[in-house]
PDB file of C-alpha atoms and ligand atoms in Angstrom:
ATOM      1  CA  MET F   1      -9.198   3.041   0.198  1.00 70.00           C
ATOM      2  CA  LYS F   2      -6.482   3.416  -2.439  1.00 75.00           C
ATOM      3  CA  LYS F   3      -3.135   4.712  -1.333  1.00 86.00           C
ATOM      4  CA  GLY F   4      -2.577   8.306  -2.442  1.00 97.00           C
ATOM      5  CA  LEU F   5       0.170   9.287  -4.829  1.00 98.00           C
ATOM      6  CA  PHE F   6       2.605  12.143  -4.878  1.00 98.00           C
ATOM      7  CA  ILE F   7       3.870  13.507  -8.211  1.00 98.00           C
ATOM      8  CA  THR F   8       6.184  16.496  -8.528  1.00 99.00           C
ATOM      9  CA  PHE F   9       6.807  18.678 -11.585  1.00 98.00           C
ATOM     10  CA  GLU F  10      10.270  20.129 -12.018  1.00 98.00           C
ATOM     11  CA  GLY F  11      12.187  22.173 -14.548  1.00 98.00           C
ATOM     12  CA  ALA F  12      13.917  25.485 -15.097  1.00 95.00           C
ATOM     13  CA  ASP F  13      11.843  28.664 -15.467  1.00 91.00           C
ATOM     14  CA  GLY F  14      10.133  28.654 -18.860  1.00 91.00           C
ATOM     15  CA  SER F  15       9.920  24.861 -19.103  1.00 95.00           C
ATOM     16  CA  GLY F  16       6.125  24.902 -19.371  1.00 96.00           C
ATOM     17  CA  LYS F  17       5.709  22.515 -16.426  1.00 97.00           C
ATOM     18  CA  THR F  18       2.729  24.377 -14.940  1.00 97.00           C
ATOM     19  CA  THR F  19       0.769  24.038 -18.193  1.00 97.00           C
ATOM     20  CA  GLN F  20       1.521  20.318 -18.174  1.00 98.00           C
ATOM     21  CA  LEU F  21       0.555  19.992 -14.516  1.00 98.00           C
ATOM     22  CA  ASN F  22      -2.875  21.462 -15.296  1.00 98.00           C
ATOM     23  CA  LYS F  23      -3.316  19.102 -18.232  1.00 98.00           C
ATOM     24  CA  VAL F  24      -2.412  16.134 -16.019  1.00 98.00           C
ATOM     25  CA  LYS F  25      -4.947  17.312 -13.451  1.00 98.00           C
ATOM     26  CA  SER F  26      -7.726  17.354 -16.085  1.00 98.00           C
ATOM     27  CA  PHE F  27      -6.671  13.957 -17.405  1.00 98.00           C
ATOM     28  CA  LEU F  28      -6.719  12.381 -13.937  1.00 98.00           C
ATOM     29  CA  GLU F  29     -10.043  13.964 -12.988  1.00 98.00           C
ATOM     30  CA  GLN F  30     -11.643  12.815 -16.242  1.00 98.00           C
ATOM     31  CA  ASN F  31     -10.570   9.316 -15.240  1.00 96.00           C
ATOM     32  CA  GLY F  32     -12.133   9.622 -11.802  1.00 96.00           C
ATOM     33  CA  TYR F  33      -9.065  10.243  -9.662  1.00 97.00           C
ATOM     34  CA  ASN F  34      -9.308  12.554  -6.676  1.00 97.00           C
ATOM     35  CA  THR F  35      -6.544  15.039  -7.424  1.00 98.00           C
ATOM     36  CA  ILE F  36      -5.132  18.113  -5.755  1.00 98.00           C
ATOM     37  CA  VAL F  37      -2.807  20.701  -7.219  1.00 98.00           C
ATOM     38  CA  THR F  38      -0.303  22.601  -5.150  1.00 98.00           C
ATOM     39  CA  ARG F  39       2.986  24.421  -5.597  1.00 97.00           C
ATOM     40  CA  GLU F  40       6.164  25.713  -3.981  1.00 97.00           C
ATOM     41  CA  PRO F  41       6.882  28.271  -2.856  1.00 95.00           C
ATOM     42  CA  GLY F  42       3.670  29.647  -1.453  1.00 93.00           C
ATOM     43  CA  ALA F  43       0.791  27.166  -1.511  1.00 95.00           C
ATOM     44  CA  LEU F  44      -0.546  28.185   1.893  1.00 92.00           C
ATOM     45  CA  LYS F  45      -1.202  31.526   3.590  1.00 93.00           C
ATOM     46  CA  LEU F  46       2.040  31.470   5.517  1.00 93.00           C
ATOM     47  CA  GLY F  47       3.856  30.301   2.383  1.00 92.00           C
ATOM     48  CA  GLN F  48       2.438  33.187   0.363  1.00 94.00           C
ATOM     49  CA  LYS F  49       4.193  35.591   2.683  1.00 95.00           C
ATOM     50  CA  ILE F  50       7.428  33.654   2.198  1.00 94.00           C
ATOM     51  CA  ARG F  51       6.831  33.644  -1.572  1.00 91.00           C
ATOM     52  CA  GLU F  52       6.390  37.397  -1.576  1.00 94.00           C
ATOM     53  CA  ILE F  53       9.782  37.843   0.110  1.00 92.00           C
ATOM     54  CA  LEU F  54      11.465  35.335  -2.169  1.00 90.00           C
ATOM     55  CA  LEU F  55      10.202  36.646  -5.469  1.00 89.00           C
ATOM     56  CA  HIS F  56       9.661  40.344  -4.871  1.00 91.00           C
ATOM     57  CA  SER F  57      11.882  41.519  -2.031  1.00 90.00           C
ATOM     58  CA  GLU F  58      13.235  45.034  -2.521  1.00 92.00           C
ATOM     59  CA  GLU F  59      16.009  44.318  -0.060  1.00 92.00           C
ATOM     60  CA  LYS F  60      18.759  41.944  -1.167  1.00 92.00           C
ATOM     61  CA  VAL F  61      17.989  38.396  -0.004  1.00 92.00           C
ATOM     62  CA  SER F  62      21.178  36.596   0.988  1.00 94.00           C
ATOM     63  CA  ASP F  63      21.742  33.114  -0.462  1.00 92.00           C
ATOM     64  CA  LYS F  64      21.445  31.462   2.965  1.00 94.00           C
ATOM     65  CA  CYS F  65      18.284  33.385   3.766  1.00 95.00           C
ATOM     66  CA  GLU F  66      16.810  32.300   0.430  1.00 94.00           C
ATOM     67  CA  MET F  67      17.699  28.679   1.174  1.00 96.00           C
ATOM     68  CA  PHE F  68      16.049  28.692   4.595  1.00 97.00           C
ATOM     69  CA  LEU F  69      12.945  30.419   3.291  1.00 96.00           C
ATOM     70  CA  PHE F  70      12.350  27.781   0.602  1.00 96.00           C
ATOM     71  CA  LEU F  71      12.923  25.061   3.195  1.00 97.00           C
ATOM     72  CA  ALA F  72      10.680  26.687   5.789  1.00 97.00           C
ATOM     73  CA  ASP F  73       7.904  26.921   3.227  1.00 97.00           C
ATOM     74  CA  ARG F  74       8.384  23.232   2.351  1.00 98.00           C
ATOM     75  CA  ALA F  75       8.304  22.005   5.954  1.00 97.00           C
ATOM     76  CA  GLN F  76       4.969  23.742   6.542  1.00 97.00           C
ATOM     77  CA  HIS F  77       3.570  22.628   3.182  1.00 98.00           C
ATOM     78  CA  VAL F  78       4.408  18.938   3.690  1.00 98.00           C
ATOM     79  CA  GLU F  79       3.024  18.763   7.178  1.00 97.00           C
ATOM     80  CA  THR F  80      -0.193  20.676   6.659  1.00 97.00           C
ATOM     81  CA  LEU F  81      -1.161  19.821   3.078  1.00 98.00           C
ATOM     82  CA  ILE F  82       0.889  17.250   1.151  1.00 98.00           C
ATOM     83  CA  LYS F  83       1.118  14.469   3.735  1.00 98.00           C
ATOM     84  CA  PRO F  84      -2.516  14.649   4.920  1.00 98.00           C
ATOM     85  CA  SER F  85      -3.745  14.686   1.300  1.00 98.00           C
ATOM     86  CA  ILE F  86      -1.744  11.572   0.400  1.00 98.00           C
ATOM     87  CA  GLU F  87      -3.085   9.892   3.545  1.00 97.00           C
ATOM     88  CA  GLN F  88      -6.625  10.709   2.387  1.00 97.00           C
ATOM     89  CA  GLY F  89      -5.922   8.748  -0.817  1.00 97.00           C
ATOM     90  CA  LYS F  90      -5.592  11.770  -3.102  1.00 98.00           C
ATOM     91  CA  ILE F  91      -3.186  12.200  -5.985  1.00 98.00           C
ATOM     92  CA  VAL F  92      -1.104  15.247  -5.122  1.00 98.00           C
ATOM     93  CA  LEU F  93       0.409  17.174  -8.054  1.00 98.00           C
ATOM     94  CA  CYS F  94       3.036  19.589  -6.829  1.00 98.00           C
ATOM     95  CA  ASP F  95       4.689  22.312  -8.920  1.00 98.00           C
ATOM     96  CA  ARG F  96       8.319  22.224  -7.658  1.00 98.00           C
ATOM     97  CA  TYR F  97       9.658  20.456  -4.559  1.00 98.00           C
ATOM     98  CA  THR F  98      13.002  19.244  -3.144  1.00 98.00           C
ATOM     99  CA  ASP F  99      14.755  18.990  -6.523  1.00 98.00           C
ATOM    100  CA  SER F 100      14.215  22.719  -7.111  1.00 98.00           C
ATOM    101  CA  THR F 101      16.266  23.460  -4.005  1.00 98.00           C
ATOM    102  CA  ILE F 102      19.097  21.215  -5.177  1.00 98.00           C
ATOM    103  CA  ALA F 103      19.062  22.612  -8.735  1.00 98.00           C
ATOM    104  CA  TYR F 104      18.657  26.318  -7.822  1.00 96.00           C
ATOM    105  CA  GLN F 105      20.259  26.780  -4.394  1.00 96.00           C
ATOM    106  CA  GLY F 106      22.765  23.944  -4.890  1.00 97.00           C
ATOM    107  CA  TYR F 107      23.930  23.713  -8.506  1.00 97.00           C
ATOM    108  CA  ALA F 108      23.114  27.294  -9.511  1.00 95.00           C
ATOM    109  CA  ARG F 109      23.814  29.308  -6.336  1.00 93.00           C
ATOM    110  CA  GLY F 110      26.600  27.034  -5.109  1.00 95.00           C
ATOM    111  CA  GLN F 111      25.295  26.024  -1.686  1.00 96.00           C
ATOM    112  CA  ASP F 112      26.624  22.694  -0.412  1.00 97.00           C
ATOM    113  CA  ILE F 113      24.559  19.890  -1.923  1.00 97.00           C
ATOM    114  CA  ASN F 114      25.022  17.439   0.941  1.00 98.00           C
ATOM    115  CA  LEU F 115      23.845  20.087   3.353  1.00 97.00           C
ATOM    116  CA  LEU F 116      20.820  20.818   1.167  1.00 98.00           C
ATOM    117  CA  ASN F 117      19.985  17.107   0.974  1.00 98.00           C
ATOM    118  CA  ASN F 118      20.079  16.913   4.757  1.00 98.00           C
ATOM    119  CA  LEU F 119      17.932  20.007   5.170  1.00 98.00           C
ATOM    120  CA  ASN F 120      15.470  18.766   2.560  1.00 98.00           C
ATOM    121  CA  ASN F 121      15.202  15.482   4.464  1.00 98.00           C
ATOM    122  CA  ILE F 122      14.443  17.330   7.674  1.00 98.00           C
ATOM    123  CA  ALA F 123      11.795  19.423   5.910  1.00 98.00           C
ATOM    124  CA  ILE F 124      10.002  16.528   4.199  1.00 98.00           C
ATOM    125  CA  ASN F 125      10.411  13.869   6.894  1.00 97.00           C
ATOM    126  CA  GLY F 126      10.041  10.913   4.506  1.00 98.00           C
ATOM    127  CA  THR F 127       7.466  12.344   2.103  1.00 98.00           C
ATOM    128  CA  VAL F 128       9.348  11.464  -1.095  1.00 98.00           C
ATOM    129  CA  PRO F 129       7.545  11.732  -4.467  1.00 98.00           C
ATOM    130  CA  ASP F 130       6.381   8.530  -6.195  1.00 98.00           C
ATOM    131  CA  LEU F 131       7.295  10.186  -9.482  1.00 98.00           C
ATOM    132  CA  THR F 132       9.075  13.396 -10.476  1.00 98.00           C
ATOM    133  CA  ILE F 133       8.671  14.627 -14.035  1.00 98.00           C
ATOM    134  CA  LEU F 134      11.545  16.779 -15.190  1.00 98.00           C
ATOM    135  CA  PHE F 135      10.719  19.151 -18.053  1.00 98.00           C
ATOM    136  CA  ASP F 136      14.033  19.728 -19.733  1.00 98.00           C
ATOM    137  CA  VAL F 137      14.067  22.930 -21.777  1.00 95.00           C
ATOM    138  CA  SER F 138      16.901  24.505 -23.752  1.00 95.00           C
ATOM    139  CA  THR F 139      18.018  27.903 -22.486  1.00 90.00           C
ATOM    140  CA  GLU F 140      17.057  29.647 -25.752  1.00 89.00           C
ATOM    141  CA  ILE F 141      13.472  28.381 -25.757  1.00 92.00           C
ATOM    142  CA  ALA F 142      13.082  29.076 -22.045  1.00 91.00           C
ATOM    143  CA  GLN F 143      14.180  32.695 -22.477  1.00 87.00           C
ATOM    144  CA  GLU F 144      11.674  33.174 -25.317  1.00 88.00           C
ATOM    145  CA  ARG F 145       8.873  31.751 -23.178  1.00 87.00           C
ATOM    146  CA  ILE F 146       9.713  33.871 -20.133  1.00 84.00           C
ATOM    147  CA  GLY F 147       9.713  37.099 -22.174  1.00 80.00           C
ATOM    148  CA  ASN F 148      10.189  40.419 -20.389  1.00 70.00           C
ATOM    149  CA  GLU F 149       8.005  40.016 -17.295  1.00 68.00           C
ATOM    150  CA  LYS F 150      10.628  38.509 -14.984  1.00 68.00           C
ATOM    151  CA  ASP F 151      10.506  38.032 -11.207  1.00 71.00           C
ATOM    152  CA  ARG F 152      13.613  38.143  -8.975  1.00 64.00           C
ATOM    153  CA  MET F 153      14.551  34.506  -9.643  1.00 66.00           C
ATOM    154  CA  GLU F 154      13.926  34.768 -13.377  1.00 65.00           C
ATOM    155  CA  SER F 155      16.078  37.876 -13.689  1.00 66.00           C
ATOM    156  CA  THR F 156      19.241  36.003 -12.814  1.00 69.00           C
ATOM    157  CA  GLY F 157      20.337  35.466 -16.423  1.00 79.00           C
ATOM    158  CA  ILE F 158      21.280  32.845 -18.966  1.00 86.00           C
ATOM    159  CA  GLU F 159      24.286  31.408 -17.120  1.00 91.00           C
ATOM    160  CA  PHE F 160      22.095  30.804 -14.098  1.00 91.00           C
ATOM    161  CA  HIS F 161      19.526  29.006 -16.233  1.00 92.00           C
ATOM    162  CA  LYS F 162      22.226  26.772 -17.687  1.00 93.00           C
ATOM    163  CA  LYS F 163      23.434  25.828 -14.226  1.00 96.00           C
ATOM    164  CA  VAL F 164      19.888  25.022 -13.125  1.00 96.00           C
ATOM    165  CA  ARG F 165      19.347  22.873 -16.191  1.00 97.00           C
ATOM    166  CA  ASN F 166      22.604  21.035 -15.650  1.00 97.00           C
ATOM    167  CA  GLY F 167      21.755  20.519 -11.978  1.00 98.00           C
ATOM    168  CA  TYR F 168      18.467  18.887 -12.887  1.00 98.00           C
ATOM    169  CA  LYS F 169      20.259  16.594 -15.323  1.00 98.00           C
ATOM    170  CA  GLU F 170      22.645  15.498 -12.574  1.00 98.00           C
ATOM    171  CA  LEU F 171      19.704  14.849 -10.271  1.00 98.00           C
ATOM    172  CA  GLN F 172      18.023  12.735 -12.918  1.00 98.00           C
ATOM    173  CA  LYS F 173      21.183  10.670 -13.410  1.00 98.00           C
ATOM    174  CA  ALA F 174      21.432  10.090  -9.669  1.00 97.00           C
ATOM    175  CA  ASN F 175      17.725   9.163  -9.267  1.00 98.00           C
ATOM    176  CA  PRO F 176      16.670   7.461 -12.510  1.00 98.00           C
ATOM    177  CA  GLU F 177      13.889   5.459 -10.843  1.00 97.00           C
ATOM    178  CA  ARG F 178      12.092   8.473  -9.431  1.00 98.00           C
ATOM    179  CA  ILE F 179      12.929  11.258 -11.890  1.00 98.00           C
ATOM    180  CA  LYS F 180      11.797  10.868 -15.510  1.00 98.00           C
ATOM    181  CA  CYS F 181      12.778  13.420 -18.100  1.00 98.00           C
ATOM    182  CA  VAL F 182      10.568  14.865 -20.845  1.00 98.00           C
ATOM    183  CA  ASN F 183      11.821  17.005 -23.743  1.00 98.00           C
ATOM    184  CA  ALA F 184      10.065  20.325 -23.038  1.00 98.00           C
ATOM    185  CA  ASP F 185      11.318  22.070 -26.197  1.00 97.00           C
ATOM    186  CA  ASN F 186       8.459  20.414 -28.092  1.00 97.00           C
ATOM    187  CA  ASP F 187       4.975  21.889 -28.449  1.00 96.00           C
ATOM    188  CA  ILE F 188       2.422  21.546 -25.660  1.00 97.00           C
ATOM    189  CA  GLU F 189       0.552  18.544 -27.081  1.00 98.00           C
ATOM    190  CA  LYS F 190       3.689  16.564 -27.838  1.00 98.00           C
ATOM    191  CA  VAL F 191       5.073  17.223 -24.360  1.00 98.00           C
ATOM    192  CA  PHE F 192       1.730  16.154 -22.902  1.00 98.00           C
ATOM    193  CA  GLU F 193       1.779  12.850 -24.812  1.00 98.00           C
ATOM    194  CA  GLU F 194       5.131  12.016 -23.191  1.00 98.00           C
ATOM    195  CA  THR F 195       3.947  13.231 -19.804  1.00 98.00           C
ATOM    196  CA  LYS F 196       0.720  11.232 -19.979  1.00 98.00           C
ATOM    197  CA  LYS F 197       2.663   8.037 -20.714  1.00 98.00           C
ATOM    198  CA  LEU F 198       4.668   8.518 -17.516  1.00 98.00           C
ATOM    199  CA  ILE F 199       1.486   9.055 -15.509  1.00 98.00           C
ATOM    200  CA  GLN F 200      -0.143   5.988 -17.037  1.00 98.00           C
ATOM    201  CA  CYS F 201       2.920   3.897 -16.187  1.00 98.00           C
ATOM    202  CA  LEU F 202       2.754   5.040 -12.587  1.00 98.00           C
ATOM    203  CA  LEU F 203      -0.986   4.281 -12.310  1.00 97.00           C
ATOM    204  CA  GLN F 204      -0.330   0.839 -13.755  1.00 97.00           C
ATOM    205  CA  GLU F 205       2.538   0.210 -11.361  1.00 96.00           C
ATOM    206  CA  LYS F 206       0.805   1.500  -8.207  1.00 94.00           C
ATOM    207  CA  TYR F 207      -2.851   0.612  -8.852  1.00 93.00           C
ATOM    208  CA  GLY F 208      -2.629  -1.986 -11.634  1.00 92.00           C
ATOM    209  CA  GLU F 209      -4.895   0.246 -13.773  1.00 80.00           C
TER     210      GLU F 209
HETATM  211  P1  LIG M 301       7.380  30.591  -9.719  1.00 67.38           P
HETATM  212  O1  LIG M 301       6.781  31.884 -10.143  1.00 67.38           O
HETATM  213  O2  LIG M 301       6.537  29.658  -8.925  1.00 67.38           O
HETATM  214  O3  LIG M 301       8.004  29.955 -10.990  1.00 67.38           O
HETATM  215  P2  LIG M 301       7.735  28.665 -11.775  1.00 67.38           P
HETATM  216  O4  LIG M 301       6.422  28.876 -12.472  1.00 67.38           O
HETATM  217  O5  LIG M 301       8.924  28.614 -12.679  1.00 67.38           O
HETATM  218  O6  LIG M 301       7.711  27.525 -10.778  1.00 67.38           O
HETATM  219  O7  LIG M 301       8.710  30.921  -8.961  1.00 67.38           O
HETATM  220  C1  LIG M 301       9.393  30.034  -8.235  1.00 67.38           C
HETATM  221  C2  LIG M 301      10.863  30.391  -8.334  1.00 67.38           C
HETATM  222  O8  LIG M 301      11.522  29.924  -7.153  1.00 67.38           O
HETATM  223  C3  LIG M 301      11.538  29.718  -9.500  1.00 67.38           C
HETATM  224  O9  LIG M 301      12.421  30.618 -10.131  1.00 67.38           O
HETATM  225  C4  LIG M 301      12.345  28.613  -8.877  1.00 67.38           C
HETATM  226  C5  LIG M 301      12.621  29.106  -7.505  1.00 67.38           C
HETATM  227  N1  LIG M 301      12.796  28.055  -6.465  1.00 67.38           N
HETATM  228  C6  LIG M 301      14.041  27.868  -5.889  1.00 67.38           C
HETATM  229  O10 LIG M 301      15.004  28.564  -6.246  1.00 67.38           O
HETATM  230  N2  LIG M 301      14.186  26.914  -4.912  1.00 67.38           N
HETATM  231  C7  LIG M 301      13.158  26.147  -4.475  1.00 67.38           C
HETATM  232  O11 LIG M 301      13.331  25.288  -3.582  1.00 67.38           O
HETATM  233  C8  LIG M 301      11.865  26.353  -5.070  1.00 67.38           C
HETATM  234  C9  LIG M 301      10.677  25.533  -4.622  1.00 67.38           C
HETATM  235  C10 LIG M 301      11.737  27.315  -6.072  1.00 67.38           C
END
């Protein structure tokens, strides 16, 4: 059996990464790959409860509480879905993962990045992505795409978005082998062309196909 693969999709709100993830799923399935799509926060039942608190809490969620909730969701997600799926030889496509915590809770909210790295490592226990695609979007285009229907995280404003974007760029610089950046200001098809090339490179590298 082929070894499974783990690919994560990252970017600030409004980057269009979820649209691209779905296009990658179709592309892989058309080529016969057994693929599963998942997301953070809230892929599983328990995670949906956490997601509800994170995105729609009426009570103020403290920064530390937010951090632990994202991490708690991740720990459960890795152990019960991501890791077993990779072991079954599937290609796992995950909408957001560890880099979101570093970009949002670290660079944007100001939590200690070393601490977050350590906590992420505890949560994922070695399940590091084979490839992370970073959809880099300018703040102006992201705001247009988000429109008026904002959740708690999306309502944090333009400065917050800029910090998130910058955080992702720093992450990419620090992990150039794993994290590949795509210009997400372009239209859907152009972004997909770039994205598809990255996927094809990975398939070539891992499976020789
Ligand atoms: P979601 O509706 O899933 O947004 P998107 O389609 O942009 O992924 O909301 C997830 C929000 O949670 C998003 O604003 C990013 C944020 N988030 C963090 O702040 N830290 C994390 O570790 C994760 C996984 C997400």
